[in-house]
PDB file of C-alpha atoms in Angstrom:
ATOM      1  CA  GLY A   1       0.000   0.000   0.000  1.00  0.00           C
ATOM      2  CA  THR A   2       0.876   3.644   0.044  1.00  0.00           C
ATOM      3  CA  VAL A   3       3.147   4.865   2.793  1.00  0.00           C
ATOM      4  CA  THR A   4       3.415   8.437   4.031  1.00  0.00           C
ATOM      5  CA  GLY A   5       6.601   8.653   5.987  1.00  0.00           C
ATOM      6  CA  LYS A   6       6.920   9.704   9.571  1.00  0.00           C
ATOM      7  CA  ILE A   7       9.992   9.619  11.751  1.00  0.00           C
ATOM      8  CA  LEU A   8       8.871   8.625  15.234  1.00  0.00           C
ATOM      9  CA  PRO A   9      10.694   9.274  18.488  1.00  0.00           C
ATOM     10  CA  ALA A  10      11.804   6.136  20.314  1.00  0.00           C
ATOM     11  CA  GLY A  11       8.840   4.475  22.012  1.00  0.00           C
ATOM     12  CA  SER A  12       6.268   6.627  20.190  1.00  0.00           C
ATOM     13  CA  TYR A  13       3.481   5.335  18.012  1.00  0.00           C
ATOM     14  CA  SER A  14       2.399   8.641  16.535  1.00  0.00           C
ATOM     15  CA  ALA A  15       4.117  11.854  15.656  1.00  0.00           C
ATOM     16  CA  LYS A  16       3.492  14.787  13.407  1.00  0.00           C
ATOM     17  CA  PRO A  17       5.468  14.714  10.132  1.00  0.00           C
ATOM     18  CA  LEU A  18       8.501  16.997   9.978  1.00  0.00           C
ATOM     19  CA  VAL A  19       6.946  18.906   7.074  1.00  0.00           C
ATOM     20  CA  PRO A  20       3.331  19.416   5.969  1.00  0.00           C
ATOM     21  CA  ALA A  21       1.844  16.958   3.492  1.00  0.00           C
ATOM     22  CA  LEU A  22       2.722  17.662  -0.133  1.00  0.00           C
ATOM     23  CA  LYS A  23       0.417  19.894  -2.145  1.00  0.00           C
ATOM     24  CA  ALA A  24      -1.887  18.385  -4.772  1.00  0.00           C
ATOM     25  CA  THR A  25       0.326  18.631  -7.854  1.00  0.00           C
ATOM     26  CA  PRO A  26       4.047  18.352  -7.110  1.00  0.00           C
ATOM     27  CA  ALA A  27       6.537  18.286  -9.974  1.00  0.00           C
ATOM     28  CA  TYR A  28       6.983  14.557  -9.325  1.00  0.00           C
ATOM     29  CA  HIS A  29       4.428  12.029  -8.128  1.00  0.00           C
ATOM     30  CA  SER A  30       3.403   8.358  -8.042  1.00  0.00           C
ATOM     31  CA  PHE A  31       6.524   7.205  -6.230  1.00  0.00           C
ATOM     32  CA  LYS A  32       7.215   3.466  -5.979  1.00  0.00           C
ATOM     33  CA  LEU A  33      10.108   2.226  -3.875  1.00  0.00           C
ATOM     34  CA  HIS A  34      11.365  -1.279  -4.654  1.00  0.00           C
ATOM     35  CA  SER A  35      12.893  -2.262  -1.352  1.00  0.00           C
ATOM     36  CA  TYR A  36      13.816  -5.002   1.088  1.00  0.00           C
ATOM     37  CA  TRP A  37      13.092  -4.148   4.704  1.00  0.00           C
ATOM     38  CA  ARG A  38      16.556  -5.206   5.936  1.00  0.00           C
ATOM     39  CA  SER A  39      18.437  -3.355   3.223  1.00  0.00           C
ATOM     40  CA  THR A  40      20.484  -0.549   4.763  1.00  0.00           C
ATOM     41  CA  ALA A  41      20.506   1.274   1.426  1.00  0.00           C
ATOM     42  CA  SER A  42      16.715   1.078   1.346  1.00  0.00           C
ATOM     43  CA  TRP A  43      16.581   2.380   4.924  1.00  0.00           C
ATOM     44  CA  ARG A  44      18.411   5.533   3.832  1.00  0.00           C
ATOM     45  CA  VAL A  45      15.865   6.172   1.090  1.00  0.00           C
ATOM     46  CA  ARG A  46      12.870   5.421   3.337  1.00  0.00           C
ATOM     47  CA  ILE A  47      14.222   7.804   5.993  1.00  0.00           C
ATOM     48  CA  THR A  48      14.686  10.544   3.386  1.00  0.00           C
ATOM     49  CA  LEU A  49      11.173  10.002   2.001  1.00  0.00           C
ATOM     50  CA  ALA A  50       9.814  10.186   5.560  1.00  0.00           C
ATOM     51  CA  MET A  51      11.766  13.349   6.387  1.00  0.00           C
ATOM     52  CA  LYS A  52      10.292  15.003   3.333  1.00  0.00           C
ATOM     53  CA  ASN A  53       6.800  13.521   3.878  1.00  0.00           C
ATOM     54  CA  VAL A  54       6.690  12.135   0.328  1.00  0.00           C
ATOM     55  CA  PRO A  55       4.001   9.458  -0.087  1.00  0.00           C
ATOM     56  CA  TYR A  56       5.151   6.324  -1.888  1.00  0.00           C
ATOM     57  CA  GLU A  57       4.097   2.797  -2.658  1.00  0.00           C
ATOM     58  CA  MET A  58       6.342   0.107  -1.209  1.00  0.00           C
ATOM     59  CA  VAL A  59       7.158  -2.698  -3.658  1.00  0.00           C
ATOM     60  CA  PRO A  60       8.761  -5.460  -1.557  1.00  0.00           C
ATOM     61  CA  VAL A  61      11.681  -7.435  -2.958  1.00  0.00           C
ATOM     62  CA  ASP A  62      12.149 -10.578  -0.841  1.00  0.00           C
ATOM     63  CA  LEU A  63      15.921 -11.045  -0.803  1.00  0.00           C
ATOM     64  CA  MET A  64      15.727 -13.691   1.937  1.00  0.00           C
ATOM     65  CA  LYS A  65      13.505 -15.906  -0.197  1.00  0.00           C
ATOM     66  CA  LEU A  66      15.919 -15.486  -3.079  1.00  0.00           C
ATOM     67  CA  ALA A  67      18.844 -16.436  -0.824  1.00  0.00           C
ATOM     68  CA  LYS A  68      17.076 -19.499   0.604  1.00  0.00           C
ATOM     69  CA  ASP A  69      16.128 -20.663  -2.887  1.00  0.00           C
ATOM     70  CA  ASN A  70      19.763 -20.187  -3.987  1.00  0.00           C
ATOM     71  CA  VAL A  71      18.553 -17.767  -6.619  1.00  0.00           C
ATOM     72  CA  THR A  72      21.314 -15.315  -7.367  1.00  0.00           C
ATOM     73  CA  LYS A  73      19.222 -12.956  -9.463  1.00  0.00           C
ATOM     74  CA  ILE A  74      16.215 -10.846  -8.604  1.00  0.00           C
ATOM     75  CA  THR A  75      12.981 -11.143 -10.576  1.00  0.00           C
ATOM     76  CA  PRO A  76      13.053 -10.252 -14.276  1.00  0.00           C
ATOM     77  CA  GLU A  77      10.622  -7.362 -13.629  1.00  0.00           C
ATOM     78  CA  THR A  78      12.945  -5.805 -11.062  1.00  0.00           C
ATOM     79  CA  ALA A  79      16.035  -6.542 -13.167  1.00  0.00           C
ATOM     80  CA  ALA A  80      14.399  -4.673 -16.067  1.00  0.00           C
ATOM     81  CA  LEU A  81      14.350  -1.567 -13.845  1.00  0.00           C
ATOM     82  CA  ASN A  82      17.948  -1.974 -12.688  1.00  0.00           C
ATOM     83  CA  PRO A  83      20.269  -4.170 -14.773  1.00  0.00           C
ATOM     84  CA  MET A  84      22.721  -4.194 -11.828  1.00  0.00           C
ATOM     85  CA  GLU A  85      20.018  -6.175  -9.996  1.00  0.00           C
ATOM     86  CA  GLN A  86      20.281  -4.090  -6.838  1.00  0.00           C
ATOM     87  CA  ILE A  87      17.822  -2.300  -4.616  1.00  0.00           C
ATOM     88  CA  PRO A  88      16.608   0.281  -3.775  1.00  0.00           C
ATOM     89  CA  ILE A  89      14.900   1.360  -6.962  1.00  0.00           C
ATOM     90  CA  LEU A  90      12.724   4.471  -7.034  1.00  0.00           C
ATOM     91  CA  GLU A  91      10.157   4.876  -9.809  1.00  0.00           C
ATOM     92  CA  PHE A  92       8.202   8.111 -10.203  1.00  0.00           C
ATOM     93  CA  VAL A  93       6.361  10.251 -12.750  1.00  0.00           C
ATOM     94  CA  GLU A  94       7.402  13.737 -13.838  1.00  0.00           C
ATOM     95  CA  ALA A  95       4.178  15.785 -13.814  1.00  0.00           C
ATOM     96  CA  SER A  96       5.055  18.167 -16.661  1.00  0.00           C
ATOM     97  CA  THR A  97       5.805  15.425 -19.197  1.00  0.00           C
ATOM     98  CA  GLY A  98       4.117  12.307 -17.820  1.00  0.00           C
ATOM     99  CA  THR A  99       7.465  10.520 -18.170  1.00  0.00           C
ATOM    100  CA  THR A 100       8.201   7.695 -15.755  1.00  0.00           C
ATOM    101  CA  HIS A 101      11.726   7.852 -14.366  1.00  0.00           C
ATOM    102  CA  VAL A 102      13.740   5.179 -12.562  1.00  0.00           C
ATOM    103  CA  LEU A 103      16.574   5.995 -10.168  1.00  0.00           C
ATOM    104  CA  THR A 104      18.897   3.519  -8.469  1.00  0.00           C
ATOM    105  CA  GLN A 105      21.625   3.776  -5.823  1.00  0.00           C
ATOM    106  CA  SER A 106      20.520   5.202  -2.478  1.00  0.00           C
ATOM    107  CA  VAL A 107      22.822   8.230  -2.476  1.00  0.00           C
ATOM    108  CA  ALA A 108      21.673   9.307  -5.953  1.00  0.00           C
ATOM    109  CA  ILE A 109      18.041   8.853  -4.894  1.00  0.00           C
ATOM    110  CA  MET A 110      18.619  10.870  -1.708  1.00  0.00           C
ATOM    111  CA  GLU A 111      20.288  13.699  -3.640  1.00  0.00           C
ATOM    112  CA  PHE A 112      17.377  13.770  -6.123  1.00  0.00           C
ATOM    113  CA  LEU A 113      14.836  13.925  -3.268  1.00  0.00           C
ATOM    114  CA  GLU A 114      16.834  16.716  -1.611  1.00  0.00           C
ATOM    115  CA  GLU A 115      16.717  18.796  -4.785  1.00  0.00           C
ATOM    116  CA  ALA A 116      13.123  17.938  -5.733  1.00  0.00           C
ATOM    117  CA  PHE A 117      11.732  18.437  -2.193  1.00  0.00           C
ATOM    118  CA  PRO A 118      14.044  20.918  -0.434  1.00  0.00           C
ATOM    119  CA  SER A 119      11.891  21.304   2.701  1.00  0.00           C
ATOM    120  CA  ALA A 120      13.219  19.411   5.744  1.00  0.00           C
ATOM    121  CA  SER A 121      16.708  19.263   4.293  1.00  0.00           C
ATOM    122  CA  ILE A 122      18.936  16.269   4.917  1.00  0.00           C
ATOM    123  CA  TYR A 123      21.748  18.784   5.464  1.00  0.00           C
ATOM    124  CA  PRO A 124      22.286  21.148   8.418  1.00  0.00           C
ATOM    125  CA  ALA A 125      20.161  24.327   8.389  1.00  0.00           C
ATOM    126  CA  GLY A 126      21.755  27.090   6.333  1.00  0.00           C
ATOM    127  CA  ALA A 127      24.367  24.755   4.877  1.00  0.00           C
ATOM    128  CA  THR A 128      26.581  26.346   2.259  1.00  0.00           C
ATOM    129  CA  PRO A 129      27.761  24.326  -0.742  1.00  0.00           C
ATOM    130  CA  ILE A 130      31.079  23.808   1.063  1.00  0.00           C
ATOM    131  CA  LEU A 131      29.368  22.502   4.210  1.00  0.00           C
ATOM    132  CA  ARG A 132      27.171  20.188   2.114  1.00  0.00           C
ATOM    133  CA  ALA A 133      30.307  18.847   0.424  1.00  0.00           C
ATOM    134  CA  ARG A 134      31.950  18.355   3.845  1.00  0.00           C
ATOM    135  CA  VAL A 135      28.911  16.392   5.047  1.00  0.00           C
ATOM    136  CA  ARG A 136      29.186  14.138   1.979  1.00  0.00           C
ATOM    137  CA  GLN A 137      32.982  13.922   2.341  1.00  0.00           C
ATOM    138  CA  VAL A 138      32.762  12.704   5.930  1.00  0.00           C
ATOM    139  CA  GLY A 139      29.358  11.041   5.981  1.00  0.00           C
ATOM    140  CA  TRP A 140      29.216   8.860   2.891  1.00  0.00           C
ATOM    141  CA  PRO A 141      32.505   6.986   3.459  1.00  0.00           C
ATOM    142  CA  ILE A 142      31.459   6.238   7.053  1.00  0.00           C
ATOM    143  CA  LEU A 143      28.057   5.146   5.852  1.00  0.00           C
ATOM    144  CA  TYR A 144      29.487   2.791   3.254  1.00  0.00           C
ATOM    145  CA  THR A 145      32.240   1.448   5.518  1.00  0.00           C
ATOM    146  CA  VAL A 146      30.068   0.773   8.564  1.00  0.00           C
ATOM    147  CA  LEU A 147      27.001  -0.442   6.727  1.00  0.00           C
ATOM    148  CA  GLY A 148      29.114  -2.414   4.277  1.00  0.00           C
ATOM    149  CA  GLY A 149      30.627  -4.280   7.228  1.00  0.00           C
ATOM    150  CA  ILE A 150      27.183  -4.993   8.664  1.00  0.00           C
ATOM    151  CA  ARG A 151      26.053  -6.267   5.259  1.00  0.00           C
ATOM    152  CA  ILE A 152      29.042  -8.658   5.128  1.00  0.00           C
ATOM    153  CA  LEU A 153      28.177 -10.004   8.595  1.00  0.00           C
ATOM    154  CA  LEU A 154      24.538 -10.474   7.603  1.00  0.00           C
ATOM    155  CA  CYS A 155      25.479 -12.282   4.413  1.00  0.00           C
ATOM    156  CA  GLN A 156      27.952 -14.538   6.229  1.00  0.00           C
ATOM    157  CA  ASN A 157      25.273 -15.482   8.774  1.00  0.00           C
ATOM    158  CA  LEU A 158      22.319 -15.618   6.378  1.00  0.00           C
ATOM    159  CA  HIS A 159      21.862 -19.344   6.908  1.00  0.00           C
ATOM    160  CA  ASN A 160      21.361 -18.748  10.665  1.00  0.00           C
ATOM    161  CA  ILE A 161      18.489 -16.270  10.192  1.00  0.00           C
TER     162      ILE A 161
END
């Protein structure tokens, strides 16, 4: 179904969104996020969508089932969207042209969402281009190093899950 993101404080079951709901006709709409709930890359995109209060349809990709079935490739439908056969995948429609676009790679998707929906920025308030670059310079390598290590541990212990 459709999800409208909220970031909830620990222990809370309801909270007001960080930004008001989107107006009726944004420049982009009909978002679909192809995701696996344990995917750290998908988490980044879901958090960004929630911060910006962008409604989207979740399209689950069951990576655990694929692993248990010893299937090394995702479904042909998902592979058609991303030949690298990776998630997350964000599909959406550009309102002015009716063109459906597909973006892959969490950082690219997050940067697109930041530019398309600048309210509730993922960067510090009043960030200059230099500060934004510094955030990326420090943040992304940590993100990839730490989460990459977690992903390796998960994959090594997949048979125990």
